[in-house]
Protein backbone atom coordinates (compact mmCIF):
# COMPACT_ATOMS: atom_id res chain seq x y z
CA UNK A 1 0.00 0.00 0.00
CA UNK A 2 2.83 2.41 0.85
CA UNK A 3 4.45 1.68 -2.50
CA UNK A 4 1.20 2.44 -4.31
CA UNK A 5 0.86 5.82 -2.58
CA UNK A 6 4.50 6.63 -3.33
CA UNK A 7 4.13 5.76 -7.03
CA UNK A 8 0.89 7.72 -7.31
CA UNK A 9 2.43 10.80 -5.68
CA UNK A 10 5.58 10.59 -7.78
CA UNK A 11 4.15 9.90 -11.23
CA UNK A 12 0.50 10.99 -11.19
CA UNK A 13 0.87 14.38 -9.53
CA UNK A 14 -1.16 17.40 -10.70
CA UNK A 15 -1.83 20.89 -9.35
CA UNK A 16 -5.61 20.34 -9.61
CA UNK A 17 -6.26 20.19 -5.86
CA UNK A 18 -4.59 23.47 -4.89
CA UNK A 19 -6.79 25.71 -2.77
CA UNK A 20 -5.50 28.98 -1.40
CA UNK A 21 -5.98 32.68 -0.88
CA UNK A 22 -5.44 35.23 -3.64
CA UNK A 23 -2.27 37.19 -2.95
CA UNK A 24 -1.64 39.25 -6.05
CA UNK A 25 -3.51 39.78 -9.27
CA UNK A 26 -5.01 39.83 -11.70
CA UNK A 27 -2.05 41.14 -13.68
CA UNK A 28 -2.58 41.18 -17.44
CA UNK A 29 0.21 40.53 -19.93
CA UNK A 30 1.16 43.53 -22.10
CA UNK A 31 -0.88 42.23 -25.05
CA UNK A 32 -3.80 41.09 -22.86
CA UNK A 33 -3.53 37.46 -23.94
CA UNK A 34 -2.74 36.15 -20.43
CA UNK A 35 -3.64 37.00 -16.85
CA UNK A 36 -1.50 36.03 -13.86
CA UNK A 37 -2.74 35.51 -10.30
CA UNK A 38 -0.73 34.40 -7.28
CA UNK A 39 -2.12 32.35 -4.41
CA UNK A 40 -0.78 31.19 -1.07
CA UNK A 41 -1.57 28.59 1.57
CA UNK A 42 -0.05 28.25 5.01
CA UNK A 43 0.97 24.89 6.41
CA UNK A 44 2.28 23.48 9.66
CA UNK A 45 0.87 25.95 12.19
CA UNK A 46 3.23 28.24 14.10
CA UNK A 47 6.35 26.36 13.03
CA UNK A 48 5.21 25.91 9.41
CA UNK A 49 5.53 28.02 6.33
CA UNK A 50 3.75 29.22 3.22
CA UNK A 51 3.42 27.65 -0.21
CA UNK A 52 2.83 29.99 -3.12
CA UNK A 53 1.82 29.40 -6.72
CA UNK A 54 1.15 31.34 -9.91
CA UNK A 55 -1.85 30.53 -12.05
CA UNK A 56 -2.08 31.74 -15.64
CA UNK A 57 -5.34 32.23 -17.51
CA UNK A 58 -5.30 32.21 -21.29
CA UNK A 59 -7.82 34.95 -22.06
CA UNK A 60 -8.60 33.52 -25.51
CA UNK A 61 -9.78 30.05 -24.49
CA UNK A 62 -10.20 30.81 -20.72
CA UNK A 63 -8.09 27.79 -19.73
CA UNK A 64 -6.04 28.06 -16.55
CA UNK A 65 -2.84 26.36 -15.48
CA UNK A 66 -0.36 26.59 -12.64
CA UNK A 67 3.10 27.46 -13.93
CA UNK A 68 4.95 28.05 -10.64
CA UNK A 69 4.86 26.32 -7.25
CA UNK A 70 7.26 26.86 -4.35
CA UNK A 71 7.65 27.74 -0.73
CA UNK A 72 7.33 31.51 -0.19
CA UNK A 73 10.23 33.72 0.81
CA UNK A 74 10.10 37.20 2.34
CA UNK A 75 10.18 38.99 -1.04
CA UNK A 76 7.73 37.72 -3.64
CA UNK A 77 6.52 39.57 -6.75
CA UNK A 78 5.56 38.95 -10.36
CA UNK A 79 5.81 41.16 -13.42
CA UNK A 80 5.51 40.68 -17.16
CA UNK A 81 8.73 40.77 -19.18
CA UNK A 82 7.13 40.90 -22.61
CA UNK A 83 3.96 39.32 -23.97
CA UNK A 84 4.74 35.72 -22.91
CA UNK A 85 7.39 35.90 -20.18
CA UNK A 86 6.52 36.24 -16.52
CA UNK A 87 9.30 37.29 -14.14
CA UNK A 88 8.78 35.69 -10.72
CA UNK A 89 10.86 36.96 -7.82
CA UNK A 90 10.83 34.76 -4.73
CA UNK A 91 13.84 35.49 -2.56
CA UNK A 92 15.04 36.31 0.92
CA UNK A 93 18.11 38.58 0.97
CA UNK A 94 19.24 37.00 4.25
CA UNK A 95 19.19 33.49 2.75
CA UNK A 96 20.51 33.62 -0.85
CA UNK A 97 20.40 29.81 -1.13
CA UNK A 98 16.60 29.95 -0.82
CA UNK A 99 16.19 32.04 -4.01
CA UNK A 100 13.42 30.51 -6.16
CA UNK A 101 13.23 33.35 -8.69
CA UNK A 102 12.81 32.56 -12.38
CA UNK A 103 11.57 33.90 -15.72
CA UNK A 104 9.04 31.59 -17.36
CA UNK A 105 7.55 31.46 -20.83
CA UNK A 106 3.92 31.01 -19.81
CA UNK A 107 3.12 29.11 -23.00
CA UNK A 108 5.33 26.10 -22.28
CA UNK A 109 7.47 26.35 -19.13
CA UNK A 110 6.74 25.55 -15.48
CA UNK A 111 8.64 25.60 -12.18
CA UNK A 112 8.00 23.22 -9.31
CA UNK A 113 10.49 23.66 -6.49
CA UNK A 114 9.82 20.12 -5.28
CA UNK A 115 10.01 18.52 -8.74
CA UNK A 116 6.79 16.48 -8.61
CA UNK A 117 5.30 18.23 -11.64
CA UNK A 118 8.49 17.58 -13.60
CA UNK A 119 8.24 13.80 -13.18
CA UNK A 120 4.46 13.49 -13.38
CA UNK A 121 3.24 11.39 -16.28
CA UNK A 122 -0.08 13.27 -16.21
CA UNK A 123 1.56 16.65 -16.73
CA UNK A 124 4.12 15.83 -19.44
CA UNK A 125 1.93 17.30 -22.20
CA UNK A 126 1.38 20.56 -20.30
CA UNK A 127 4.89 21.97 -20.81
CA UNK A 128 8.05 21.74 -22.87
CA UNK A 129 10.45 22.63 -20.04
CA UNK A 130 10.08 22.02 -16.33
CA UNK A 131 12.44 23.55 -13.79
CA UNK A 132 12.99 22.40 -10.22
CA UNK A 133 15.37 23.31 -7.41
mmCIF file of N, CA and C in Angstrom:
data_model
loop_
_atom_site.group_PDB
_atom_site.id
_atom_site.type_symbol
_atom_site.label_atom_id
_atom_site.label_comp_id
_atom_site.label_asym_id
_atom_site.label_seq_id
_atom_site.Cartn_x
_atom_site.Cartn_y
_atom_site.Cartn_z
ATOM 1 N N UNK A 1 0.817 -1.194 0.000
ATOM 2 C CA UNK A 1 0.000 0.000 0.000
ATOM 3 C C UNK A 1 0.864 1.262 0.000
ATOM 4 N N UNK A 2 1.932 1.264 0.796
ATOM 5 C CA UNK A 2 2.832 2.413 0.852
ATOM 6 C C UNK A 2 3.478 2.643 -0.505
ATOM 7 N N UNK A 3 3.859 1.573 -1.177
ATOM 8 C CA UNK A 3 4.448 1.684 -2.499
ATOM 9 C C UNK A 3 3.464 2.290 -3.485
ATOM 10 N N UNK A 4 2.223 1.901 -3.416
ATOM 11 C CA UNK A 4 1.201 2.438 -4.313
ATOM 12 C C UNK A 4 1.015 3.942 -4.112
ATOM 13 N N UNK A 5 0.988 4.393 -2.876
ATOM 14 C CA UNK A 5 0.856 5.823 -2.578
ATOM 15 C C UNK A 5 2.086 6.575 -3.087
ATOM 16 N N UNK A 6 3.263 6.011 -2.862
ATOM 17 C CA UNK A 6 4.497 6.631 -3.335
ATOM 18 C C UNK A 6 4.481 6.782 -4.854
ATOM 19 N N UNK A 7 4.153 5.720 -5.567
ATOM 20 C CA UNK A 7 4.128 5.764 -7.027
ATOM 21 C C UNK A 7 3.097 6.757 -7.538
ATOM 22 N N UNK A 8 1.927 6.781 -6.909
ATOM 23 C CA UNK A 8 0.886 7.718 -7.314
ATOM 24 C C UNK A 8 1.366 9.153 -7.129
ATOM 25 N N UNK A 9 1.949 9.445 -5.966
ATOM 26 C CA UNK A 9 2.434 10.797 -5.679
ATOM 27 C C UNK A 9 3.542 11.202 -6.637
ATOM 28 N N UNK A 10 4.426 10.280 -6.947
ATOM 29 C CA UNK A 10 5.580 10.587 -7.781
ATOM 30 C C UNK A 10 5.238 10.752 -9.262
ATOM 31 N N UNK A 11 4.345 9.945 -9.782
ATOM 32 C CA UNK A 11 4.149 9.903 -11.232
ATOM 33 C C UNK A 11 2.761 10.340 -11.705
ATOM 34 N N UNK A 12 1.847 10.582 -10.799
ATOM 35 C CA UNK A 12 0.502 10.989 -11.194
ATOM 36 C C UNK A 12 0.091 12.285 -10.495
ATOM 37 N N UNK A 13 1.080 13.114 -10.194
ATOM 38 C CA UNK A 13 0.872 14.383 -9.526
ATOM 39 C C UNK A 13 0.246 15.403 -10.481
ATOM 40 N N UNK A 14 -0.652 16.226 -9.978
ATOM 41 C CA UNK A 14 -1.157 17.403 -10.700
ATOM 42 C C UNK A 14 -1.338 18.533 -9.688
ATOM 43 N N UNK A 15 -1.543 19.726 -10.202
ATOM 44 C CA UNK A 15 -1.828 20.886 -9.354
ATOM 45 C C UNK A 15 -3.327 21.085 -9.162
ATOM 46 N N UNK A 16 -4.155 20.155 -9.587
ATOM 47 C CA UNK A 16 -5.608 20.338 -9.609
ATOM 48 C C UNK A 16 -6.239 20.565 -8.242
ATOM 49 N N UNK A 17 -5.637 20.088 -7.176
ATOM 50 C CA UNK A 17 -6.259 20.189 -5.858
ATOM 51 C C UNK A 17 -5.784 21.379 -5.028
ATOM 52 N N UNK A 18 -5.073 22.307 -5.643
ATOM 53 C CA UNK A 18 -4.594 23.468 -4.893
ATOM 54 C C UNK A 18 -5.750 24.384 -4.525
ATOM 55 N N UNK A 19 -5.802 24.750 -3.266
ATOM 56 C CA UNK A 19 -6.789 25.713 -2.769
ATOM 57 C C UNK A 19 -6.042 26.710 -1.908
ATOM 58 N N UNK A 20 -6.219 27.987 -2.175
ATOM 59 C CA UNK A 20 -5.502 28.980 -1.405
ATOM 60 C C UNK A 20 -6.189 30.328 -1.448
ATOM 61 N N UNK A 21 -5.491 31.311 -0.961
ATOM 62 C CA UNK A 21 -5.977 32.678 -0.876
ATOM 63 C C UNK A 21 -5.270 33.523 -1.922
ATOM 64 N N UNK A 22 -6.021 34.349 -2.631
ATOM 65 C CA UNK A 22 -5.440 35.233 -3.638
ATOM 66 C C UNK A 22 -4.475 36.192 -2.965
ATOM 67 N N UNK A 23 -3.256 36.262 -3.496
ATOM 68 C CA UNK A 23 -2.271 37.187 -2.945
ATOM 69 C C UNK A 23 -2.103 38.405 -3.839
ATOM 70 N N UNK A 24 -1.919 38.168 -5.128
ATOM 71 C CA UNK A 24 -1.638 39.253 -6.050
ATOM 72 C C UNK A 24 -2.305 38.950 -7.381
ATOM 73 N N UNK A 25 -2.907 39.957 -7.969
ATOM 74 C CA UNK A 25 -3.514 39.784 -9.275
ATOM 75 C C UNK A 25 -4.936 40.283 -9.283
ATOM 76 N N UNK A 26 -5.554 40.280 -10.414
ATOM 77 C CA UNK A 26 -5.007 39.826 -11.701
ATOM 78 C C UNK A 26 -4.046 40.843 -12.311
ATOM 79 N N UNK A 27 -3.015 40.310 -12.967
ATOM 80 C CA UNK A 27 -2.050 41.139 -13.682
ATOM 81 C C UNK A 27 -2.042 40.674 -15.127
ATOM 82 N N UNK A 28 -2.480 41.531 -16.023
ATOM 83 C CA UNK A 28 -2.579 41.176 -17.436
ATOM 84 C C UNK A 28 -1.243 41.329 -18.145
ATOM 85 N N UNK A 29 -0.989 40.422 -19.098
ATOM 86 C CA UNK A 29 0.209 40.525 -19.928
ATOM 87 C C UNK A 29 0.088 41.779 -20.795
ATOM 88 N N UNK A 30 1.212 42.290 -21.310
ATOM 89 C CA UNK A 30 1.163 43.529 -22.102
ATOM 90 C C UNK A 30 0.197 43.489 -23.283
ATOM 91 N N UNK A 31 0.034 42.324 -23.919
ATOM 92 C CA UNK A 31 -0.884 42.226 -25.054
ATOM 93 C C UNK A 31 -2.278 41.747 -24.647
ATOM 94 N N UNK A 32 -2.492 41.499 -23.363
ATOM 95 C CA UNK A 32 -3.798 41.092 -22.861
ATOM 96 C C UNK A 32 -4.159 39.637 -23.090
ATOM 97 N N UNK A 33 -3.232 38.864 -23.647
ATOM 98 C CA UNK A 33 -3.533 37.462 -23.941
ATOM 99 C C UNK A 33 -3.593 36.594 -22.684
ATOM 100 N N UNK A 34 -2.809 36.950 -21.648
ATOM 101 C CA UNK A 34 -2.744 36.153 -20.425
ATOM 102 C C UNK A 34 -3.006 37.016 -19.193
ATOM 103 N N UNK A 35 -3.482 36.362 -18.149
ATOM 104 C CA UNK A 35 -3.644 36.999 -16.851
ATOM 105 C C UNK A 35 -2.966 36.122 -15.812
ATOM 106 N N UNK A 36 -2.192 36.751 -14.927
ATOM 107 C CA UNK A 36 -1.495 36.028 -13.859
ATOM 108 C C UNK A 36 -2.113 36.376 -12.509
ATOM 109 N N UNK A 37 -2.302 35.353 -11.680
ATOM 110 C CA UNK A 37 -2.738 35.506 -10.297
ATOM 111 C C UNK A 37 -1.821 34.675 -9.418
ATOM 112 N N UNK A 38 -1.508 35.181 -8.232
ATOM 113 C CA UNK A 38 -0.731 34.399 -7.278
ATOM 114 C C UNK A 38 -1.597 34.055 -6.079
ATOM 115 N N UNK A 39 -1.372 32.867 -5.553
ATOM 116 C CA UNK A 39 -2.125 32.352 -4.410
ATOM 117 C C UNK A 39 -1.153 31.816 -3.375
ATOM 118 N N UNK A 40 -1.594 31.764 -2.130
ATOM 119 C CA UNK A 40 -0.778 31.187 -1.074
ATOM 120 C C UNK A 40 -1.619 30.327 -0.157
ATOM 121 N N UNK A 41 -0.935 29.430 0.547
ATOM 122 C CA UNK A 41 -1.570 28.592 1.565
ATOM 123 C C UNK A 41 -0.534 28.318 2.651
ATOM 124 N N UNK A 42 -0.936 28.534 3.888
ATOM 125 C CA UNK A 42 -0.048 28.253 5.010
ATOM 126 C C UNK A 42 -0.115 26.763 5.348
ATOM 127 N N UNK A 43 0.939 26.278 5.961
ATOM 128 C CA UNK A 43 0.966 24.887 6.407
ATOM 129 C C UNK A 43 1.768 24.794 7.704
ATOM 130 N N UNK A 44 1.474 23.809 8.507
ATOM 131 C CA UNK A 44 2.284 23.479 9.664
ATOM 132 C C UNK A 44 2.113 24.324 10.902
ATOM 133 N N UNK A 45 1.097 25.168 10.973
ATOM 134 C CA UNK A 45 0.872 25.947 12.186
ATOM 135 C C UNK A 45 1.967 26.963 12.443
ATOM 136 N N UNK A 46 2.265 27.205 13.715
ATOM 137 C CA UNK A 46 3.230 28.236 14.099
ATOM 138 C C UNK A 46 4.636 27.953 13.587
ATOM 139 N N UNK A 47 4.999 26.712 13.480
ATOM 140 C CA UNK A 47 6.347 26.358 13.026
ATOM 141 C C UNK A 47 6.397 26.065 11.533
ATOM 142 N N UNK A 48 5.292 26.261 10.822
ATOM 143 C CA UNK A 48 5.212 25.912 9.413
ATOM 144 C C UNK A 48 5.702 27.008 8.493
ATOM 145 N N UNK A 49 5.125 27.050 7.331
ATOM 146 C CA UNK A 49 5.526 28.021 6.328
ATOM 147 C C UNK A 49 4.375 28.327 5.392
ATOM 148 N N UNK A 50 4.737 28.804 4.215
ATOM 149 C CA UNK A 50 3.749 29.217 3.225
ATOM 150 C C UNK A 50 4.155 28.660 1.872
ATOM 151 N N UNK A 51 3.218 28.018 1.184
ATOM 152 C CA UNK A 51 3.417 27.645 -0.210
ATOM 153 C C UNK A 51 2.755 28.705 -1.073
ATOM 154 N N UNK A 52 3.352 28.961 -2.219
ATOM 155 C CA UNK A 52 2.835 29.988 -3.118
ATOM 156 C C UNK A 52 2.842 29.441 -4.535
ATOM 157 N N UNK A 53 1.851 29.841 -5.332
ATOM 158 C CA UNK A 53 1.822 29.398 -6.721
ATOM 159 C C UNK A 53 1.265 30.498 -7.617
ATOM 160 N N UNK A 54 1.603 30.388 -8.900
ATOM 161 C CA UNK A 54 1.155 31.343 -9.913
ATOM 162 C C UNK A 54 0.283 30.588 -10.898
ATOM 163 N N UNK A 55 -0.910 31.112 -11.092
ATOM 164 C CA UNK A 55 -1.852 30.531 -12.052
ATOM 165 C C UNK A 55 -2.019 31.497 -13.214
ATOM 166 N N UNK A 56 -1.932 30.955 -14.414
ATOM 167 C CA UNK A 56 -2.081 31.738 -15.638
ATOM 168 C C UNK A 56 -3.412 31.407 -16.293
ATOM 169 N N UNK A 57 -4.117 32.421 -16.729
ATOM 170 C CA UNK A 57 -5.336 32.234 -17.513
ATOM 171 C C UNK A 57 -5.062 32.692 -18.929
ATOM 172 N N UNK A 58 -5.351 31.832 -19.895
ATOM 173 C CA UNK A 58 -5.302 32.212 -21.293
ATOM 174 C C UNK A 58 -6.633 32.905 -21.585
ATOM 175 N N UNK A 59 -6.594 34.183 -21.890
ATOM 176 C CA UNK A 59 -7.821 34.950 -22.058
ATOM 177 C C UNK A 59 -8.543 34.683 -23.369
ATOM 178 N N UNK A 60 -7.938 33.903 -24.259
ATOM 179 C CA UNK A 60 -8.601 33.524 -25.514
ATOM 180 C C UNK A 60 -9.508 32.323 -25.301
ATOM 181 N N UNK A 61 -8.970 31.257 -24.687
ATOM 182 C CA UNK A 61 -9.778 30.050 -24.485
ATOM 183 C C UNK A 61 -10.227 29.875 -23.027
ATOM 184 N N UNK A 62 -9.812 30.788 -22.144
ATOM 185 C CA UNK A 62 -10.198 30.809 -20.722
ATOM 186 C C UNK A 62 -9.708 29.587 -19.944
ATOM 187 N N UNK A 63 -8.691 28.901 -20.461
ATOM 188 C CA UNK A 63 -8.088 27.792 -19.727
ATOM 189 C C UNK A 63 -7.080 28.337 -18.728
ATOM 190 N N UNK A 64 -6.993 27.663 -17.579
ATOM 191 C CA UNK A 64 -6.038 28.065 -16.552
ATOM 192 C C UNK A 64 -5.038 26.945 -16.308
ATOM 193 N N UNK A 65 -3.849 27.346 -15.862
ATOM 194 C CA UNK A 65 -2.841 26.357 -15.484
ATOM 195 C C UNK A 65 -1.882 26.986 -14.483
ATOM 196 N N UNK A 66 -1.371 26.166 -13.598
ATOM 197 C CA UNK A 66 -0.358 26.588 -12.637
ATOM 198 C C UNK A 66 0.992 26.439 -13.317
ATOM 199 N N UNK A 67 1.780 27.523 -13.304
ATOM 200 C CA UNK A 67 3.098 27.462 -13.932
ATOM 201 C C UNK A 67 4.237 27.561 -12.917
ATOM 202 N N UNK A 68 3.912 27.867 -11.655
ATOM 203 C CA UNK A 68 4.948 28.052 -10.643
ATOM 204 C C UNK A 68 4.414 27.583 -9.310
ATOM 205 N N UNK A 69 5.236 26.785 -8.580
ATOM 206 C CA UNK A 69 4.864 26.316 -7.247
ATOM 207 C C UNK A 69 6.120 26.229 -6.395
ATOM 208 N N UNK A 70 6.090 26.853 -5.209
ATOM 209 C CA UNK A 70 7.261 26.864 -4.350
ATOM 210 C C UNK A 70 6.864 27.247 -2.939
ATOM 211 N N UNK A 71 7.829 27.144 -2.034
ATOM 212 C CA UNK A 71 7.648 27.745 -0.725
ATOM 213 C C UNK A 71 7.881 29.249 -0.893
ATOM 214 N N UNK A 72 7.218 30.060 -0.071
ATOM 215 C CA UNK A 72 7.325 31.511 -0.187
ATOM 216 C C UNK A 72 8.486 32.032 0.645
ATOM 217 N N UNK A 73 9.181 33.004 0.101
ATOM 218 C CA UNK A 73 10.226 33.718 0.814
ATOM 219 C C UNK A 73 9.715 35.117 1.168
ATOM 220 N N UNK A 74 10.550 35.906 1.836
ATOM 221 C CA UNK A 74 10.102 37.204 2.339
ATOM 222 C C UNK A 74 9.810 38.215 1.238
ATOM 223 N N UNK A 75 10.428 38.069 0.069
ATOM 224 C CA UNK A 75 10.180 38.995 -1.038
ATOM 225 C C UNK A 75 9.652 38.213 -2.234
ATOM 226 N N UNK A 76 8.363 38.407 -2.514
ATOM 227 C CA UNK A 76 7.730 37.721 -3.643
ATOM 228 C C UNK A 76 7.017 38.753 -4.502
ATOM 229 N N UNK A 77 7.242 38.682 -5.817
ATOM 230 C CA UNK A 77 6.523 39.567 -6.745
ATOM 231 C C UNK A 77 6.539 38.941 -8.135
ATOM 232 N N UNK A 78 5.598 39.377 -8.961
ATOM 233 C CA UNK A 78 5.560 38.948 -10.358
ATOM 234 C C UNK A 78 5.419 40.187 -11.235
ATOM 235 N N UNK A 79 5.968 40.092 -12.441
ATOM 236 C CA UNK A 79 5.810 41.159 -13.424
ATOM 237 C C UNK A 79 6.009 40.562 -14.811
ATOM 238 N N UNK A 80 5.386 41.157 -15.790
ATOM 239 C CA UNK A 80 5.514 40.685 -17.163
ATOM 240 C C UNK A 80 6.775 41.264 -17.772
ATOM 241 N N UNK A 81 7.504 40.412 -18.459
ATOM 242 C CA UNK A 81 8.729 40.769 -19.176
ATOM 243 C C UNK A 81 8.476 40.490 -20.651
ATOM 244 N N UNK A 82 7.546 41.176 -21.242
ATOM 245 C CA UNK A 82 7.130 40.902 -22.611
ATOM 246 C C UNK A 82 5.784 40.204 -22.610
ATOM 247 N N UNK A 83 5.311 39.866 -23.804
ATOM 248 C CA UNK A 83 3.959 39.321 -23.970
ATOM 249 C C UNK A 83 3.790 37.925 -23.374
ATOM 250 N N UNK A 84 4.863 37.124 -23.330
ATOM 251 C CA UNK A 84 4.740 35.723 -22.909
ATOM 252 C C UNK A 84 5.634 35.325 -21.750
ATOM 253 N N UNK A 85 6.431 36.237 -21.233
ATOM 254 C CA UNK A 85 7.388 35.900 -20.180
ATOM 255 C C UNK A 85 6.994 36.574 -18.871
ATOM 256 N N UNK A 86 6.845 35.752 -17.848
ATOM 257 C CA UNK A 86 6.516 36.235 -16.516
ATOM 258 C C UNK A 86 7.766 36.128 -15.638
ATOM 259 N N UNK A 87 8.168 37.265 -15.067
ATOM 260 C CA UNK A 87 9.297 37.294 -14.140
ATOM 261 C C UNK A 87 8.752 37.080 -12.733
ATOM 262 N N UNK A 88 9.223 36.036 -12.071
ATOM 263 C CA UNK A 88 8.778 35.694 -10.720
ATOM 264 C C UNK A 88 9.971 35.848 -9.782
ATOM 265 N N UNK A 89 9.832 36.749 -8.828
ATOM 266 C CA UNK A 89 10.865 36.965 -7.819
ATOM 267 C C UNK A 89 10.382 36.349 -6.518
ATOM 268 N N UNK A 90 11.168 35.440 -5.975
ATOM 269 C CA UNK A 90 10.829 34.759 -4.729
ATOM 270 C C UNK A 90 12.142 34.533 -3.988
ATOM 271 N N UNK A 91 12.523 35.528 -3.180
ATOM 272 C CA UNK A 91 13.837 35.493 -2.557
ATOM 273 C C UNK A 91 13.781 36.035 -1.138
ATOM 274 N N UNK A 92 14.829 35.745 -0.406
ATOM 275 C CA UNK A 92 15.039 36.307 0.917
ATOM 276 C C UNK A 92 16.492 36.763 0.948
ATOM 277 N N UNK A 93 16.734 38.079 1.008
ATOM 278 C CA UNK A 93 18.114 38.581 0.967
ATOM 279 C C UNK A 93 19.017 37.998 2.057
ATOM 280 N N UNK A 94 18.437 37.577 3.171
ATOM 281 C CA UNK A 94 19.240 37.003 4.254
ATOM 282 C C UNK A 94 19.614 35.542 4.002
ATOM 283 N N UNK A 95 18.936 34.901 3.058
ATOM 284 C CA UNK A 95 19.191 33.488 2.748
ATOM 285 C C UNK A 95 19.278 33.306 1.231
ATOM 286 N N UNK A 96 20.402 33.692 0.607
ATOM 287 C CA UNK A 96 20.508 33.624 -0.854
ATOM 288 C C UNK A 96 20.310 32.221 -1.429
ATOM 289 N N UNK A 97 20.583 31.182 -0.640
ATOM 290 C CA UNK A 97 20.404 29.810 -1.129
ATOM 291 C C UNK A 97 18.931 29.441 -1.280
ATOM 292 N N UNK A 98 18.038 30.246 -0.724
ATOM 293 C CA UNK A 98 16.602 29.954 -0.822
ATOM 294 C C UNK A 98 15.939 30.666 -2.002
ATOM 295 N N UNK A 99 16.728 31.291 -2.871
ATOM 296 C CA UNK A 99 16.185 32.043 -4.009
ATOM 297 C C UNK A 99 15.499 31.092 -4.993
ATOM 298 N N UNK A 100 14.217 31.300 -5.202
ATOM 299 C CA UNK A 100 13.424 30.514 -6.156
ATOM 300 C C UNK A 100 12.888 31.395 -7.284
ATOM 301 N N UNK A 101 13.640 32.423 -7.634
ATOM 302 C CA UNK A 101 13.234 33.348 -8.693
ATOM 303 C C UNK A 101 13.511 32.739 -10.060
ATOM 304 N N UNK A 102 12.656 33.106 -11.034
ATOM 305 C CA UNK A 102 12.812 32.559 -12.385
ATOM 306 C C UNK A 102 11.978 33.371 -13.365
ATOM 307 N N UNK A 103 12.372 33.375 -14.626
ATOM 308 C CA UNK A 103 11.566 33.902 -15.721
ATOM 309 C C UNK A 103 11.003 32.719 -16.485
ATOM 310 N N UNK A 104 9.684 32.706 -16.685
ATOM 311 C CA UNK A 104 9.036 31.586 -17.365
ATOM 312 C C UNK A 104 8.281 32.046 -18.590
ATOM 313 N N UNK A 105 8.408 31.290 -19.670
ATOM 314 C CA UNK A 105 7.550 31.464 -20.834
ATOM 315 C C UNK A 105 6.230 30.784 -20.491
ATOM 316 N N UNK A 106 5.179 31.558 -20.313
ATOM 317 C CA UNK A 106 3.915 31.013 -19.806
ATOM 318 C C UNK A 106 3.261 30.041 -20.782
ATOM 319 N N UNK A 107 3.698 30.022 -22.012
ATOM 320 C CA UNK A 107 3.119 29.112 -22.999
ATOM 321 C C UNK A 107 3.574 27.672 -22.784
ATOM 322 N N UNK A 108 4.824 27.474 -22.296
ATOM 323 C CA UNK A 108 5.332 26.098 -22.280
ATOM 324 C C UNK A 108 6.378 25.794 -21.210
ATOM 325 N N UNK A 109 6.515 26.629 -20.191
ATOM 326 C CA UNK A 109 7.474 26.348 -19.127
ATOM 327 C C UNK A 109 6.771 26.390 -17.768
ATOM 328 N N UNK A 110 7.255 25.537 -16.845
ATOM 329 C CA UNK A 110 6.738 25.548 -15.476
ATOM 330 C C UNK A 110 7.907 25.390 -14.507
ATOM 331 N N UNK A 111 7.662 25.766 -13.255
ATOM 332 C CA UNK A 111 8.639 25.599 -12.182
ATOM 333 C C UNK A 111 7.933 24.968 -10.997
ATOM 334 N N UNK A 112 8.496 23.878 -10.518
ATOM 335 C CA UNK A 112 8.000 23.217 -9.306
ATOM 336 C C UNK A 112 9.205 22.970 -8.416
ATOM 337 N N UNK A 113 9.322 23.749 -7.360
ATOM 338 C CA UNK A 113 10.488 23.656 -6.486
ATOM 339 C C UNK A 113 10.745 22.232 -6.021
ATOM 340 N N UNK A 114 9.693 21.474 -5.808
ATOM 341 C CA UNK A 114 9.823 20.116 -5.278
ATOM 342 C C UNK A 114 9.994 19.063 -6.368
ATOM 343 N N UNK A 115 9.755 19.410 -7.625
ATOM 344 C CA UNK A 115 10.009 18.518 -8.745
ATOM 345 C C UNK A 115 8.919 17.519 -9.091
ATOM 346 N N UNK A 116 7.829 17.477 -8.332
ATOM 347 C CA UNK A 116 6.788 16.476 -8.607
ATOM 348 C C UNK A 116 6.136 16.699 -9.968
ATOM 349 N N UNK A 117 5.905 17.952 -10.336
ATOM 350 C CA UNK A 117 5.297 18.228 -11.642
ATOM 351 C C UNK A 117 6.220 17.815 -12.783
ATOM 352 N N UNK A 118 7.518 17.917 -12.560
ATOM 353 C CA UNK A 118 8.494 17.584 -13.603
ATOM 354 C C UNK A 118 8.542 16.093 -13.912
ATOM 355 N N UNK A 119 8.197 15.249 -12.952
ATOM 356 C CA UNK A 119 8.240 13.802 -13.184
ATOM 357 C C UNK A 119 6.858 13.189 -13.351
ATOM 358 N N UNK A 120 5.823 14.003 -13.266
ATOM 359 C CA UNK A 120 4.459 13.494 -13.380
ATOM 360 C C UNK A 120 4.133 13.083 -14.811
ATOM 361 N N UNK A 121 3.651 11.872 -14.957
ATOM 362 C CA UNK A 121 3.237 11.395 -16.279
ATOM 363 C C UNK A 121 1.985 12.125 -16.764
ATOM 364 N N UNK A 122 1.152 12.562 -15.840
ATOM 365 C CA UNK A 122 -0.082 13.266 -16.207
ATOM 366 C C UNK A 122 0.165 14.682 -16.705
ATOM 367 N N UNK A 123 1.299 15.260 -16.365
ATOM 368 C CA UNK A 123 1.556 16.650 -16.728
ATOM 369 C C UNK A 123 2.533 16.816 -17.888
ATOM 370 N N UNK A 124 3.081 15.746 -18.406
ATOM 371 C CA UNK A 124 4.117 15.832 -19.442
ATOM 372 C C UNK A 124 3.682 16.614 -20.683
ATOM 373 N N UNK A 125 2.408 16.594 -21.022
ATOM 374 C CA UNK A 125 1.934 17.304 -22.204
ATOM 375 C C UNK A 125 1.597 18.765 -21.930
ATOM 376 N N UNK A 126 1.730 19.200 -20.676
ATOM 377 C CA UNK A 126 1.375 20.563 -20.295
ATOM 378 C C UNK A 126 2.527 21.550 -20.453
ATOM 379 N N UNK A 127 3.733 21.086 -20.720
ATOM 380 C CA UNK A 127 4.886 21.970 -20.806
ATOM 381 C C UNK A 127 5.962 21.357 -21.692
ATOM 382 N N UNK A 128 6.881 22.215 -22.145
ATOM 383 C CA UNK A 128 8.053 21.737 -22.871
ATOM 384 C C UNK A 128 9.268 21.673 -21.971
ATOM 385 N N UNK A 129 9.331 22.609 -20.983
ATOM 386 C CA UNK A 129 10.451 22.629 -20.041
ATOM 387 C C UNK A 129 9.910 22.779 -18.634
ATOM 388 N N UNK A 130 10.451 21.958 -17.737
ATOM 389 C CA UNK A 130 10.075 22.019 -16.333
ATOM 390 C C UNK A 130 11.340 22.240 -15.513
ATOM 391 N N UNK A 131 11.297 23.225 -14.644
ATOM 392 C CA UNK A 131 12.436 23.548 -13.792
ATOM 393 C C UNK A 131 12.116 23.151 -12.359
ATOM 394 N N UNK A 132 13.136 22.726 -11.636
ATOM 395 C CA UNK A 132 12.995 22.404 -10.218
ATOM 396 C C UNK A 132 14.268 22.804 -9.515
ATOM 397 N N UNK A 133 14.206 22.902 -8.214
ATOM 398 C CA UNK A 133 15.368 23.306 -7.413
ATOM 399 C C UNK A 133 16.301 22.139 -7.239
#
